[in-house]
PDB file of C-alpha atoms in Angstrom:
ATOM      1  CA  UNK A  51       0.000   0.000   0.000  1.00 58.00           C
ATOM      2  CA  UNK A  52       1.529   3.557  -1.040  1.00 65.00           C
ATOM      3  CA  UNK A  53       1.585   5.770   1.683  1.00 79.00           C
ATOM      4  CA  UNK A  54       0.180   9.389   0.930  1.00 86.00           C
ATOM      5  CA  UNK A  55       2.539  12.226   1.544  1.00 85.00           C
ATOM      6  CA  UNK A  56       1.046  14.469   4.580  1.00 85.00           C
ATOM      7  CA  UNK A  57       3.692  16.707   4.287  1.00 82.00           C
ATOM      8  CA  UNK A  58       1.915  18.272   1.536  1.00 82.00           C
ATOM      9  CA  UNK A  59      -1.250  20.126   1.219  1.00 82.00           C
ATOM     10  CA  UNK A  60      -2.723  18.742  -1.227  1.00 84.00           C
ATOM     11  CA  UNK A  61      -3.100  15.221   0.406  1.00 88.00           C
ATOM     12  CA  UNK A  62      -5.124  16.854   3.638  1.00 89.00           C
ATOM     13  CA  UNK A  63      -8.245  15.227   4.324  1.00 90.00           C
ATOM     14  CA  UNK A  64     -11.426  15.724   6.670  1.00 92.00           C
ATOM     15  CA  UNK A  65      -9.711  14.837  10.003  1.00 93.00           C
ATOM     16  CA  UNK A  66      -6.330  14.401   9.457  1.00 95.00           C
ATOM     17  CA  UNK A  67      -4.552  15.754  12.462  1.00 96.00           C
ATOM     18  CA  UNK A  68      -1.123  17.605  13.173  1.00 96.00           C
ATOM     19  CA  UNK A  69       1.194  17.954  15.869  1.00 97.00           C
ATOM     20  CA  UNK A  70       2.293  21.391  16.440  1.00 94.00           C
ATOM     21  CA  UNK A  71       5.175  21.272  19.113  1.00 95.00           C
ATOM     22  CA  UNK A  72       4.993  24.927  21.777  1.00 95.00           C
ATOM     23  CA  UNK A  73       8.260  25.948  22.506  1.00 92.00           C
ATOM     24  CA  UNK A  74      10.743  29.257  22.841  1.00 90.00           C
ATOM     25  CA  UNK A  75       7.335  30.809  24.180  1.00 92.00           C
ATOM     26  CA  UNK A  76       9.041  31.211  27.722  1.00 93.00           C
ATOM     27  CA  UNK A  77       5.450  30.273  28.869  1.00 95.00           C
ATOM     28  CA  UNK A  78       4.054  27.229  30.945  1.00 96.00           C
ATOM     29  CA  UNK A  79       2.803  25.942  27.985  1.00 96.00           C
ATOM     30  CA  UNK A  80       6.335  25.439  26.615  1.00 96.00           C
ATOM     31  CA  UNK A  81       6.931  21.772  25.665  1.00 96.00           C
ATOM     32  CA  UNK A  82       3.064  21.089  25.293  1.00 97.00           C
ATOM     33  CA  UNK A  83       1.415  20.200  22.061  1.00 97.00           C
ATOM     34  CA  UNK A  84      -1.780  21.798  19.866  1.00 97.00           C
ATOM     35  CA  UNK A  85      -3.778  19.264  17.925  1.00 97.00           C
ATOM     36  CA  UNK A  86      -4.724  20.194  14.960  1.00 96.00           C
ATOM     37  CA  UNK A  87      -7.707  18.284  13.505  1.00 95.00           C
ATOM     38  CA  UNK A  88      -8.835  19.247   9.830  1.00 93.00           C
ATOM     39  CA  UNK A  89     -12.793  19.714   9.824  1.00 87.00           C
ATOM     40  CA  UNK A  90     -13.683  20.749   6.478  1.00 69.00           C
ATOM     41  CA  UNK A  91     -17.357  19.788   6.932  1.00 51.00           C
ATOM     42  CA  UNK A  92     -19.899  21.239   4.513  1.00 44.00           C
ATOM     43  CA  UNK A  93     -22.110  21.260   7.296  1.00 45.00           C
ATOM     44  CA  UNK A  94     -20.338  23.011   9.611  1.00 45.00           C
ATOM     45  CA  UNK A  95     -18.626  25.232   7.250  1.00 47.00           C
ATOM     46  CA  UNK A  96     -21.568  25.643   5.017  1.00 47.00           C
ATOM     47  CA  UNK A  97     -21.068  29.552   4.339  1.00 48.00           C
ATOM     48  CA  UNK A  98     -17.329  29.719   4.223  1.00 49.00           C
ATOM     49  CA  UNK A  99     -15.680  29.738   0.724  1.00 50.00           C
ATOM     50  CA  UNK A 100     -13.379  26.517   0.130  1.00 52.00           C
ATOM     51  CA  UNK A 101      -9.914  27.686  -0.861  1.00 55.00           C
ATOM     52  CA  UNK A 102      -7.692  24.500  -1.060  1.00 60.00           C
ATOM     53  CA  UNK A 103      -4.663  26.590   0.865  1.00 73.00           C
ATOM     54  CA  UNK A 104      -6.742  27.673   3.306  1.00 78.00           C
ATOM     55  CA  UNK A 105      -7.991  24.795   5.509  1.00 84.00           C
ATOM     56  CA  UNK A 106     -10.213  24.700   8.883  1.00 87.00           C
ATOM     57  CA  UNK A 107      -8.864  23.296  11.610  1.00 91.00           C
ATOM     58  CA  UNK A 108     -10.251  22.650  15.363  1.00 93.00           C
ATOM     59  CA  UNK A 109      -7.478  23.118  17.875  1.00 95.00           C
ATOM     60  CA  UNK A 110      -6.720  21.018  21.106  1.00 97.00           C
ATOM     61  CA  UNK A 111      -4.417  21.351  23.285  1.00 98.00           C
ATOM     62  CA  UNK A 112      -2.078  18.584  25.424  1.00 97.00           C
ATOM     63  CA  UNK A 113      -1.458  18.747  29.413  1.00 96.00           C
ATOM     64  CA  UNK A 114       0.962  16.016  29.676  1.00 96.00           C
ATOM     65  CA  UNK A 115       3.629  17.115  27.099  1.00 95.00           C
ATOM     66  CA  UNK A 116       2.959  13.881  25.065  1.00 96.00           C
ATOM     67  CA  UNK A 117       1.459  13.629  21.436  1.00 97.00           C
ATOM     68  CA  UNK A 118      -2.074  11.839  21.513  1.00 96.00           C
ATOM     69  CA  UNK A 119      -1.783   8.093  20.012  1.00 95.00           C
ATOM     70  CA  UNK A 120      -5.244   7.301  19.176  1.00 96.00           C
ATOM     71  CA  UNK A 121      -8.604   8.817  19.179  1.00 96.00           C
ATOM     72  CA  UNK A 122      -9.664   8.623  23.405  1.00 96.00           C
ATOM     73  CA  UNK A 123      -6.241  10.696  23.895  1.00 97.00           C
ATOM     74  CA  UNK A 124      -7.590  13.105  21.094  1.00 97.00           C
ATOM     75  CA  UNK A 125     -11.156  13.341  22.699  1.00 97.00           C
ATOM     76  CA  UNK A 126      -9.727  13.890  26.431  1.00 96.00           C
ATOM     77  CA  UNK A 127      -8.046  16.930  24.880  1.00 97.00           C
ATOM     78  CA  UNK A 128      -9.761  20.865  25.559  1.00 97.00           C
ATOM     79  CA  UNK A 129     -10.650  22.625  22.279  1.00 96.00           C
ATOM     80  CA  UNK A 130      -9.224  25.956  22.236  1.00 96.00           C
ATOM     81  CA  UNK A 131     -11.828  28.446  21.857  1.00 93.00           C
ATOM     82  CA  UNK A 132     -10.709  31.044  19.005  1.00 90.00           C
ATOM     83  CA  UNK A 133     -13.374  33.559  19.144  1.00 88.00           C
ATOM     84  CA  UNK A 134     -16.240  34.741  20.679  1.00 88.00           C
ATOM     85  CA  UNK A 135     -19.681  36.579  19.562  1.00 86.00           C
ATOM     86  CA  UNK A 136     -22.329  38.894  21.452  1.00 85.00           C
ATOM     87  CA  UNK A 137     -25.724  36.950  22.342  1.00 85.00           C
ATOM     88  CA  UNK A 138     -27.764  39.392  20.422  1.00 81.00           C
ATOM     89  CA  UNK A 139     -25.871  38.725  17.209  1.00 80.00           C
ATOM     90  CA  UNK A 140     -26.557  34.926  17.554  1.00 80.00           C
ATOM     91  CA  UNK A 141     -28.759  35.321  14.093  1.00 77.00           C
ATOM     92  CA  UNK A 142     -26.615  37.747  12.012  1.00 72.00           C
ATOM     93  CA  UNK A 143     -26.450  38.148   9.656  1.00 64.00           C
ATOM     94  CA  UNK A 144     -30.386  39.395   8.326  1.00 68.00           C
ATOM     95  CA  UNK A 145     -31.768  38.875   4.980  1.00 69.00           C
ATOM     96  CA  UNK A 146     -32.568  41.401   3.370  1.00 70.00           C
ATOM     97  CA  UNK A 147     -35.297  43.820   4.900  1.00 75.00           C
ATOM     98  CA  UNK A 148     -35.801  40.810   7.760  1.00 77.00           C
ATOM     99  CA  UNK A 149     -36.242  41.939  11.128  1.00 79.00           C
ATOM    100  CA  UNK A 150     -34.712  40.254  14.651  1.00 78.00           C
ATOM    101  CA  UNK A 151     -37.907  38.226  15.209  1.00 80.00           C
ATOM    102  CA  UNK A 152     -38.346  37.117  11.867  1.00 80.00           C
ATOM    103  CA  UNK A 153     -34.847  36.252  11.335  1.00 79.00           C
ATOM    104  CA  UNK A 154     -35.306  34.372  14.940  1.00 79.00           C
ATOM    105  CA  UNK A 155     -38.323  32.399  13.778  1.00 83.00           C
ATOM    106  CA  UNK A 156     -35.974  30.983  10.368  1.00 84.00           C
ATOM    107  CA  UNK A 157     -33.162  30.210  12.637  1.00 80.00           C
ATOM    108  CA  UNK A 158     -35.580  28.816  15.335  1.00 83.00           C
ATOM    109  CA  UNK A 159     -34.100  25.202  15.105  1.00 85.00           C
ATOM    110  CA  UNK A 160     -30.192  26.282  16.075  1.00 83.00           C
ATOM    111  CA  UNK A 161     -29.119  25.149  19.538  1.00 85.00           C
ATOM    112  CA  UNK A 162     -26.736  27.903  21.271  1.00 87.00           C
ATOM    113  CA  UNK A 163     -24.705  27.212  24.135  1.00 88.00           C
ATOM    114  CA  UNK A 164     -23.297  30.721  25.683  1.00 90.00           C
ATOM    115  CA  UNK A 165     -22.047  30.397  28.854  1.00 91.00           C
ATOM    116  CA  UNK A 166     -23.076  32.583  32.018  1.00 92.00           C
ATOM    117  CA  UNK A 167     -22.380  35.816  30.523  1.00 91.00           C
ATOM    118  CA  UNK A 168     -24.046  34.721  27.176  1.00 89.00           C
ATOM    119  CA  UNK A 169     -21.112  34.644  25.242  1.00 91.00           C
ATOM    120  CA  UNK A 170     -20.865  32.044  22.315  1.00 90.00           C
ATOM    121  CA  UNK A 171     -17.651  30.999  21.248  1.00 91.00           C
ATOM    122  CA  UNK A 172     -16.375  29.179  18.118  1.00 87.00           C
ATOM    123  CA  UNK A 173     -13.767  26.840  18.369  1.00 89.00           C
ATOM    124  CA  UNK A 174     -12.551  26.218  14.135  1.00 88.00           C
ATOM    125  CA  UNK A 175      -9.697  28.687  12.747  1.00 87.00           C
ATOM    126  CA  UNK A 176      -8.867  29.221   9.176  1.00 83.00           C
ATOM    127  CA  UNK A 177      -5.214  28.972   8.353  1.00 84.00           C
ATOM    128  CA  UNK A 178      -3.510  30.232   5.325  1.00 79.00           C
ATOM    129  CA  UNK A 179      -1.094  27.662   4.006  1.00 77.00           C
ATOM    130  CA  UNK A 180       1.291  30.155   2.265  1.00 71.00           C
ATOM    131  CA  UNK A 181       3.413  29.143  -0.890  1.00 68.00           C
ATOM    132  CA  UNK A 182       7.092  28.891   0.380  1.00 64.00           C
ATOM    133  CA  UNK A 183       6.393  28.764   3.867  1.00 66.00           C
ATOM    134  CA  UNK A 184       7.552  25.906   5.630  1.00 67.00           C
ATOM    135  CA  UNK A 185       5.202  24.330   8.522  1.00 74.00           C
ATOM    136  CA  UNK A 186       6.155  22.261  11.298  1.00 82.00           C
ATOM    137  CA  UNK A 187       3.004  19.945  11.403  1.00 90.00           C
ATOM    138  CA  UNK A 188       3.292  16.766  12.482  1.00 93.00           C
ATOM    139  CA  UNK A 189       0.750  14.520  11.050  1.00 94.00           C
ATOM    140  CA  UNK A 190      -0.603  11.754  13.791  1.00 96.00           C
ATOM    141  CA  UNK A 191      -2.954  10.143  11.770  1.00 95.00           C
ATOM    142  CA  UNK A 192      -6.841  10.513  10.613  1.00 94.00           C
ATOM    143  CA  UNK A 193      -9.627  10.787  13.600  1.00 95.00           C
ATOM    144  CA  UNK A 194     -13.183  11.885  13.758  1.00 92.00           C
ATOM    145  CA  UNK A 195     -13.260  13.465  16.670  1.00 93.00           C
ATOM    146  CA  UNK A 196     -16.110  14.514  19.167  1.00 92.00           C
ATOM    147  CA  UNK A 197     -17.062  17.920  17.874  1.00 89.00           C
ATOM    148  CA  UNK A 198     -18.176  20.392  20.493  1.00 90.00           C
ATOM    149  CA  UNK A 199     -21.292  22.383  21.080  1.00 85.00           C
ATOM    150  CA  UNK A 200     -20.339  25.736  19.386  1.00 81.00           C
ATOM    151  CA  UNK A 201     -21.650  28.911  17.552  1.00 75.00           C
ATOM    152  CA  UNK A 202     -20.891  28.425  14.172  1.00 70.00           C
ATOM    153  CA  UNK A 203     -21.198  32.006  12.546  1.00 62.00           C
ATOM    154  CA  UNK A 204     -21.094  33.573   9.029  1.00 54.00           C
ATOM    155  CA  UNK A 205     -17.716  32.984   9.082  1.00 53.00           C
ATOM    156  CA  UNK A 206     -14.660  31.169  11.449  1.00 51.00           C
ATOM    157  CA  UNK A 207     -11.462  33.247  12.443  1.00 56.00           C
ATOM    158  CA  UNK A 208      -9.112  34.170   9.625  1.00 55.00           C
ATOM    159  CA  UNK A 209      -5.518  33.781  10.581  1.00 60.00           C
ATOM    160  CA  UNK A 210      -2.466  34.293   8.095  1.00 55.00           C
ATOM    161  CA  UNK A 211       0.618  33.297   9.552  1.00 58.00           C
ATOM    162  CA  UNK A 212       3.968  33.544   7.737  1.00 53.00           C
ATOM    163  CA  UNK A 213       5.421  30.994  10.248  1.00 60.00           C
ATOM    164  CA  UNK A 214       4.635  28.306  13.698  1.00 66.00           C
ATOM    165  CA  UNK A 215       6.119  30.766  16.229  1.00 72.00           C
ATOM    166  CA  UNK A 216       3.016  33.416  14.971  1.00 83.00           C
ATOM    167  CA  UNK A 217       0.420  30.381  14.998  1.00 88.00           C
ATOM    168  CA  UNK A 218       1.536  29.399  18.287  1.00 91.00           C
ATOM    169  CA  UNK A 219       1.601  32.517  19.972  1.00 91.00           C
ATOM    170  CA  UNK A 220      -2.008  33.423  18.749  1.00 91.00           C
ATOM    171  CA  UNK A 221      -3.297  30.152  19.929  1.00 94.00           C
ATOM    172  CA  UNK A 222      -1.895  30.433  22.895  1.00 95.00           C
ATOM    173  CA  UNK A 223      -3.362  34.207  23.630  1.00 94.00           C
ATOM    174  CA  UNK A 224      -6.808  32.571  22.605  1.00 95.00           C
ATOM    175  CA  UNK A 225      -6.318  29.626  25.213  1.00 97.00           C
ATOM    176  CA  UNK A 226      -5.269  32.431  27.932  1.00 97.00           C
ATOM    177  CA  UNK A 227      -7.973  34.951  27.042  1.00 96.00           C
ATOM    178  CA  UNK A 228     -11.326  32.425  26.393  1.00 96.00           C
ATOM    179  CA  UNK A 229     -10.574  28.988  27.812  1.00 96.00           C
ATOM    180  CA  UNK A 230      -8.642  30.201  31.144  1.00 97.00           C
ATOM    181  CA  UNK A 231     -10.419  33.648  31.109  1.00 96.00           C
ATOM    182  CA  UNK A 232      -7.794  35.933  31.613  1.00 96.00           C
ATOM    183  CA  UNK A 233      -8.634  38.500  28.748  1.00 95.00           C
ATOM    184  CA  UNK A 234     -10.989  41.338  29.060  1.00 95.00           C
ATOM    185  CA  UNK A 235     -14.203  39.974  28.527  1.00 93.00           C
ATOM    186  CA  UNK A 236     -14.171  38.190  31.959  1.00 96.00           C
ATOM    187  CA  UNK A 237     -12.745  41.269  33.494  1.00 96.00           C
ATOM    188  CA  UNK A 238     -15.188  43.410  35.748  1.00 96.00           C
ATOM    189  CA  UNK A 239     -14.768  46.481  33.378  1.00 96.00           C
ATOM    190  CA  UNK A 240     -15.077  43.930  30.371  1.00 95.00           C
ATOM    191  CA  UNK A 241     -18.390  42.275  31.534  1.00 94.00           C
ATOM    192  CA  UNK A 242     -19.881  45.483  32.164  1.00 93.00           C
ATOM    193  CA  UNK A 243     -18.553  47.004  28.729  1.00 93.00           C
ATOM    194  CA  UNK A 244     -19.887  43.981  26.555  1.00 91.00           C
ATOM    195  CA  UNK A 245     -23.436  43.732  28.802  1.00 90.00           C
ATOM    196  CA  UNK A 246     -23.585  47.628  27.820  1.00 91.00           C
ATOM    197  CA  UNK A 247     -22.775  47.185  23.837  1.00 89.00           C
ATOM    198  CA  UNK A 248     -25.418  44.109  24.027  1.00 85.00           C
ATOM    199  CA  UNK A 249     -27.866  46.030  25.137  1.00 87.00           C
ATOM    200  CA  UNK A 250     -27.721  49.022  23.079  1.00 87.00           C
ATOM    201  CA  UNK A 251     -27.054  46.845  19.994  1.00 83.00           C
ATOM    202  CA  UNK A 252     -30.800  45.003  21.075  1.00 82.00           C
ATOM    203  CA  UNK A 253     -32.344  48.657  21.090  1.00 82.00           C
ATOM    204  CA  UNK A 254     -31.047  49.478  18.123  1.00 80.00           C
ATOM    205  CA  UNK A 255     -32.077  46.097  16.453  1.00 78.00           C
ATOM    206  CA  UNK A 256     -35.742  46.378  17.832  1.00 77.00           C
ATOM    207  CA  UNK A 257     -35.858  50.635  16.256  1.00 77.00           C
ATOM    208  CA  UNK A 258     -34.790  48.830  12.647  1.00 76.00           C
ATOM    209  CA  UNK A 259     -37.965  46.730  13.138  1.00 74.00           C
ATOM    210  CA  UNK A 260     -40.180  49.471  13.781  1.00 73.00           C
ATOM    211  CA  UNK A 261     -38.356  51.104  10.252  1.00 69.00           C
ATOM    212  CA  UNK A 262     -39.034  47.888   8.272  1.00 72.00           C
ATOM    213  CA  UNK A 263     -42.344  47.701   9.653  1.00 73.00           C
ATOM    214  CA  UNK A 264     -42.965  51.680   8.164  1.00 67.00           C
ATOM    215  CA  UNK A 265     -41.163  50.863   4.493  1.00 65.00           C
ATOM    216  CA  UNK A 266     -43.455  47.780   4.422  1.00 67.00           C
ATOM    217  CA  UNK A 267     -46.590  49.858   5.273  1.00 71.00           C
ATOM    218  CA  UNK A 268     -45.226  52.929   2.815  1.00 73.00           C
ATOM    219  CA  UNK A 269     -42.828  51.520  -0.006  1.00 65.00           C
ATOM    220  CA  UNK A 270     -40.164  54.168   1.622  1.00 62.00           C
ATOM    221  CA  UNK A 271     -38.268  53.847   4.577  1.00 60.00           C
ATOM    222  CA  UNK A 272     -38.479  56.632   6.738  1.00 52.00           C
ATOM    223  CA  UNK A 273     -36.939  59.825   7.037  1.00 59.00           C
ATOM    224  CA  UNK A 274     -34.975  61.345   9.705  1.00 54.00           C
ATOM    225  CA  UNK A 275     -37.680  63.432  10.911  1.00 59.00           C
ATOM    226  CA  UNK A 276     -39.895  60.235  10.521  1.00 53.00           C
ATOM    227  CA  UNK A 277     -37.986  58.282  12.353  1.00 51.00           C
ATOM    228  CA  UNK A 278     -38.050  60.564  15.596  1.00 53.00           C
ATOM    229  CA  UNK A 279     -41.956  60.603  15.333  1.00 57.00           C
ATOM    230  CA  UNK A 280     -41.511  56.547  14.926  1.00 50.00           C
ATOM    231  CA  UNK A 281     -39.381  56.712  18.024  1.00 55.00           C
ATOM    232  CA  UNK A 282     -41.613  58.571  20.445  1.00 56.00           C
ATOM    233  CA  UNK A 283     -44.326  55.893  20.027  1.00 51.00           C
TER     234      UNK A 283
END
């Protein structure tokens, strides 16, 4: 049997999954591992665009400073989460003139899973795989993992890295800032700052409904001075 070259792009397939060694970070994490599993799905990808040198990847990370050998290793390792999205953009983006409880009603059958500050978080990153640039992944073989429960928006992170110490670094900010909670968004001023822009962002959300409601009544969306007499009913 001919054994397919993983050092090259071109042979990636749905789960294959890489080794990606942390070190010279003069962090805790030095000497650690991130998994990364390829997870082109359609239907979890299902609005991204499908550039061949541009893959999806979840991301785990080890504990133990040993490289998983077979799938119940792979599944005992914590996804990295690499980004996170306001509650009250759980159903962007709208079609069209749509408003938020329409657009609610068409998405009524997605499961979220925020945690207690109603953030959602998205754990698949989009790599580009630039010409010339050497990687250091380590294939480990082909697994299909446990996904996790995660928002899957319009898009997943987009991440251009020139080389592993970049890749590393960023995945190891995102492991500090979501999974560990160290960045701003669990801070005191943070939670307060992000409760604040979801709020005003739902106001403004339920004003562009009473706007469509007008153009749908009128043919013309409202004017300025329209939209103040809209406002003070």
């Amino acid at each position: 049997m001919v054994q397919v070259d993983k050092s090259k792009l071109k042979n990636w397939e749905i789960g294959d999954s890489f080794a990606v060694k942390i070190e010279n970070t003069n962090t805790e994490y030095d000497g650690q591992y991130f998994i990364l599993i390829k997870c082109e799905k359609e239907e979890h990808l299902r609005h991204c665009s499908r550039e061949t040198n541009q893959p999806y990847f979840y991301v785990k990370i080890t504990t133990n400073g040993c490289i998983p050998q077979n799938i119940e290793e792979i599944n005992d390792l914590e996804f990295v989460k690499i980004t996170f999205q306001l509650w009250n953009r759980r159903f962007y983006p709208f079609r069209g003139m749509e408003t938020y409880r329409e657009a609610r009603w068409r998405q009524r059958h997605i499961k979220f899973y925020p945690d207690e500050y109603k953030y959602l978080f998205t754990y698949i990153i989009k790599i580009w795989i630039r010409r010339g640039i050497k990687h250091k992944f380590q294939y480990i073989g082909n697994y299909d993992i446990k996904l996790p429960k995660e928002y899957i928006g319009s898009s997943p992170l987009f991440e251009l890295y020139e080389n592993n110490e970049k890749l590393v670094d960023r995945l190891i900010k995102f492991y500090n800032d979501f999974n560990l909670r160290k960045g701003y968004l669990y801070t005191e001023e943070g939670i307060k700052q992000i409760k604040k822009t979801n709020d005003n962002e739902l106001k403004v959300i339920k004003d562009m409904d009473k706007y469509i409601k007008e153009y749908r009544k009128t043919g013309v969306f409202p004017s300025i001075e329209r939209i103040k007499e809209i406002d003070k009913l």
